[in-house]
Amino acid sequence: MPAQGVQLIPSSEEVMQILKRTGAFREGHFVYPNGKHTAHYFQMPLAFRWYDTARVLAVALSRKFRVDRDIASQLPKVSIISPSSGGIPVAFGVRDALSAQQIYWAEQENGKRMFRQYVNQGDINPCIITDDIIRSGHAIEETVELVRSLGAPIIGCGAIVRFKSASDMVEGVPIKSLVEFDEKFYDSAEQCDECMKGAPEEHVRF
């Protein structure tokens, strides 16, 4: 009989239904800040405005970490780290579910990712990096460098949604996710199917 924790992890279809119901998953014609066009957009904060929804998603992701023996053996002396403010609800939810001892979140300041909290070398426990969505993986990579510079080992990484175009590993650790989404990007308007259909554009943020 499978472990109860595994049974309680919702399927990717169930998670997508939650994201659609809350308006966090949108379909249309979107233009990203880097100029790329796509027919889908994940506006994840719309899912996390509802406490019960936020808790369901964060707890589901936490179970993927808890069934990992290496991670489970180090609890509760673990840090949960968010690469940005958008991942803070996930980080707090995962921290609560795992009873981890520490939580940190990074911010961009003058083009550099850093911790606003005062952190010394050796302060951070072995860490799990969590985010709401991994599109390119750049934020995760920058957070890995930040954490490594402070001498903390990375024992886990995950997000509610990971684009399949992003890496599925970080520092030799598999990236866990509730949804793996196969997004199609167009580099220019000339290549975009939605542009060819004359669909109105909506410019969106990362």
Coordinates of C-alpha atoms in Angstrom, one line a residue:
M1 CA 0.0 0.0 0.0
P2 CA 1.5 3.4 -1.0
A3 CA 2.5 5.8 1.8
Q4 CA -0.3 8.1 2.8
G5 CA 1.8 11.2 1.9
V6 CA 2.0 10.0 -1.7
Q7 CA -1.7 9.4 -1.9
L8 CA -2.4 13.0 -0.6
I9 CA -0.4 14.7 -3.4
P10 CA -2.9 15.9 -6.0
S11 CA -2.5 15.1 -9.6
S12 CA -1.3 17.8 -12.1
E13 CA -4.8 17.9 -13.5
E14 CA -6.3 18.6 -10.1
V15 CA -3.7 21.4 -9.5
M16 CA -4.4 22.9 -13.0
Q17 CA -8.2 22.9 -12.1
I18 CA -7.3 24.9 -9.0
L19 CA -5.2 27.4 -10.9
K20 CA -8.0 27.8 -13.6
R21 CA -10.7 28.2 -10.9
T22 CA -8.8 30.9 -9.1
G23 CA -7.8 32.7 -12.4
A24 CA -4.1 32.0 -11.9
F25 CA -4.0 30.2 -15.2
R26 CA -5.1 32.3 -18.1
E27 CA -5.4 31.7 -21.9
G28 CA -5.1 34.4 -24.5
H29 CA -2.3 36.3 -26.2
F30 CA 0.4 37.5 -23.9
V31 CA 3.7 39.3 -24.4
Y32 CA 6.4 38.9 -21.8
P33 CA 8.9 41.6 -20.8
N34 CA 11.6 39.8 -22.9
G35 CA 9.4 40.3 -26.0
K36 CA 8.3 36.7 -26.4
H37 CA 4.7 35.8 -27.2
T38 CA 2.7 33.0 -25.7
A39 CA -0.9 31.8 -25.5
H40 CA -0.8 31.1 -21.7
Y41 CA 0.0 33.1 -18.6
F42 CA 0.3 31.9 -15.0
Q43 CA -0.6 34.8 -12.6
M44 CA 0.2 32.8 -9.5
P45 CA -0.7 35.4 -6.9
L46 CA -4.3 35.0 -7.9
A47 CA -4.3 31.5 -6.5
F48 CA -2.5 32.5 -3.3
R49 CA -4.9 35.3 -2.4
W50 CA -7.2 32.5 -0.9
Y51 CA -5.7 31.1 2.2
D52 CA -7.2 27.6 1.8
T53 CA -6.0 27.4 -1.8
A54 CA -2.5 28.5 -0.8
R55 CA -2.4 26.0 2.0
V56 CA -3.6 23.1 -0.3
L57 CA -0.9 23.9 -2.9
A58 CA 2.0 24.5 -0.4
V59 CA 1.1 21.3 1.6
A60 CA 1.0 19.3 -1.6
L61 CA 4.4 20.5 -2.5
S62 CA 5.8 19.9 1.0
R63 CA 4.7 16.2 0.8
K64 CA 7.0 15.8 -2.2
F65 CA 9.9 16.9 0.0
R66 CA 8.8 14.8 3.0
V67 CA 8.8 11.5 1.1
D68 CA 12.4 12.2 0.1
R69 CA 14.4 10.3 2.8
D70 CA 17.4 12.6 2.6
I71 CA 15.3 15.7 3.3
A72 CA 13.1 14.0 5.9
S73 CA 16.1 12.8 7.9
Q74 CA 17.3 16.4 8.3
L75 CA 14.0 17.9 9.4
P76 CA 13.4 20.2 11.3
K77 CA 16.9 21.7 11.0
V78 CA 16.2 23.0 7.5
S79 CA 15.8 26.4 5.9
I80 CA 13.0 27.2 3.4
I81 CA 14.1 29.8 0.9
S82 CA 12.2 31.8 -1.7
P83 CA 14.0 33.4 -4.6
S84 CA 11.6 36.4 -4.7
S85 CA 8.6 37.9 -3.0
G86 CA 6.2 35.9 -5.3
G87 CA 7.3 32.7 -3.7
I88 CA 6.9 33.8 -0.1
P89 CA 3.4 32.3 0.4
V90 CA 4.7 28.9 -0.9
A91 CA 7.8 29.2 1.3
F92 CA 5.7 29.9 4.5
G93 CA 3.2 27.1 3.6
V94 CA 6.0 24.6 3.0
R95 CA 7.8 25.7 6.2
D96 CA 4.6 25.2 8.2
A97 CA 3.9 21.8 6.7
L98 CA 7.5 20.5 7.3
S99 CA 8.0 22.4 10.7
A100 CA 11.3 23.7 9.3
Q101 CA 13.2 26.0 11.6
Q102 CA 14.1 28.8 9.3
I103 CA 12.7 30.8 6.4
Y104 CA 14.4 33.4 4.1
W105 CA 13.4 35.2 0.9
A106 CA 15.7 36.9 -1.6
E107 CA 15.0 40.2 -3.4
Q108 CA 16.5 42.0 -6.4
E109 CA 18.4 45.1 -5.5
N110 CA 20.5 47.0 -8.0
G111 CA 20.2 44.0 -10.3
K112 CA 21.6 41.6 -7.7
R113 CA 19.7 39.0 -5.8
M114 CA 20.3 39.3 -2.1
F115 CA 18.7 38.6 1.3
R116 CA 17.3 41.7 3.0
Q117 CA 17.5 39.8 6.3
Y118 CA 20.9 40.1 8.0
V119 CA 22.6 36.8 7.3
N120 CA 26.1 35.7 8.2
Q121 CA 28.2 32.9 6.7
G122 CA 27.1 29.6 8.2
D123 CA 23.7 31.0 9.5
I124 CA 21.6 29.1 7.0
N125 CA 20.6 25.5 7.7
P126 CA 20.6 23.0 4.8
C127 CA 18.0 24.5 2.5
I128 CA 15.1 23.8 0.3
I129 CA 14.5 26.5 -2.4
T130 CA 10.8 26.9 -3.2
D131 CA 8.9 29.2 -5.6
D132 CA 5.4 29.6 -7.1
I133 CA 6.6 29.1 -10.7
I134 CA 9.8 28.3 -12.5
R135 CA 9.7 29.7 -16.0
S136 CA 13.3 30.0 -17.1
G137 CA 15.1 28.9 -13.9
H138 CA 17.2 32.1 -13.7
A139 CA 15.9 33.2 -10.3
I140 CA 16.6 29.7 -8.9
E141 CA 20.1 29.7 -10.3
E142 CA 20.8 33.1 -8.8
T143 CA 19.4 32.0 -5.5
V144 CA 21.6 28.9 -5.6
E145 CA 24.7 31.1 -6.0
L146 CA 23.6 33.3 -3.1
V147 CA 23.0 30.3 -0.8
R148 CA 26.3 28.7 -1.8
S149 CA 28.1 31.9 -1.0
L150 CA 26.8 31.7 2.5
G151 CA 28.0 28.1 2.9
A152 CA 24.6 26.4 3.0
P153 CA 24.0 23.0 1.2
I154 CA 21.0 22.7 -1.0
I155 CA 19.0 19.5 -0.3
G156 CA 15.8 20.3 -2.2
C157 CA 14.1 22.5 -4.7
G158 CA 10.6 22.8 -6.0
A159 CA 7.7 24.9 -7.3
I160 CA 4.0 24.7 -7.8
V161 CA 4.5 25.0 -11.6
R162 CA 7.7 24.3 -13.6
F163 CA 8.0 25.0 -17.3
K164 CA 9.4 22.0 -19.1
S165 CA 11.9 24.3 -20.9
A166 CA 13.5 25.1 -17.6
S167 CA 16.1 22.8 -16.0
D168 CA 14.8 19.9 -13.9
M169 CA 17.9 19.8 -11.7
V170 CA 19.8 22.2 -9.5
E171 CA 23.1 21.4 -7.8
G172 CA 22.4 17.7 -8.6
V173 CA 19.1 17.9 -6.8
P174 CA 15.9 17.1 -8.8
I175 CA 13.4 20.0 -9.0
K176 CA 10.0 18.8 -7.7
S177 CA 6.8 20.4 -9.0
L178 CA 3.0 19.8 -8.9
V179 CA 2.7 20.7 -12.6
E180 CA 5.1 20.5 -15.5
F181 CA 3.8 22.8 -18.2
D182 CA 4.9 22.5 -21.8
E183 CA 4.7 26.2 -22.8
K184 CA 5.3 27.3 -26.4
F185 CA 7.0 30.7 -26.8
Y186 CA 7.4 32.7 -30.0
D187 CA 10.4 34.9 -30.3
S188 CA 8.6 37.6 -32.3
A189 CA 5.2 38.7 -33.5
E190 CA 5.9 37.4 -37.0
Q191 CA 6.2 33.9 -35.7
C192 CA 3.2 34.1 -33.2
D193 CA 0.0 32.2 -34.1
E194 CA -2.1 34.5 -32.0
C195 CA -0.7 37.6 -33.8
M196 CA -1.6 35.9 -37.1
K197 CA -5.1 35.5 -35.8
G198 CA -5.2 39.2 -34.9
A199 CA -5.8 38.4 -31.2
P200 CA -5.4 41.5 -28.9
E201 CA -2.1 41.5 -27.0
E202 CA -1.7 41.8 -23.2
H203 CA 1.7 42.7 -21.9
V204 CA 2.4 40.9 -18.7
R205 CA 5.1 40.8 -16.0
F206 CA 7.3 37.9 -14.9

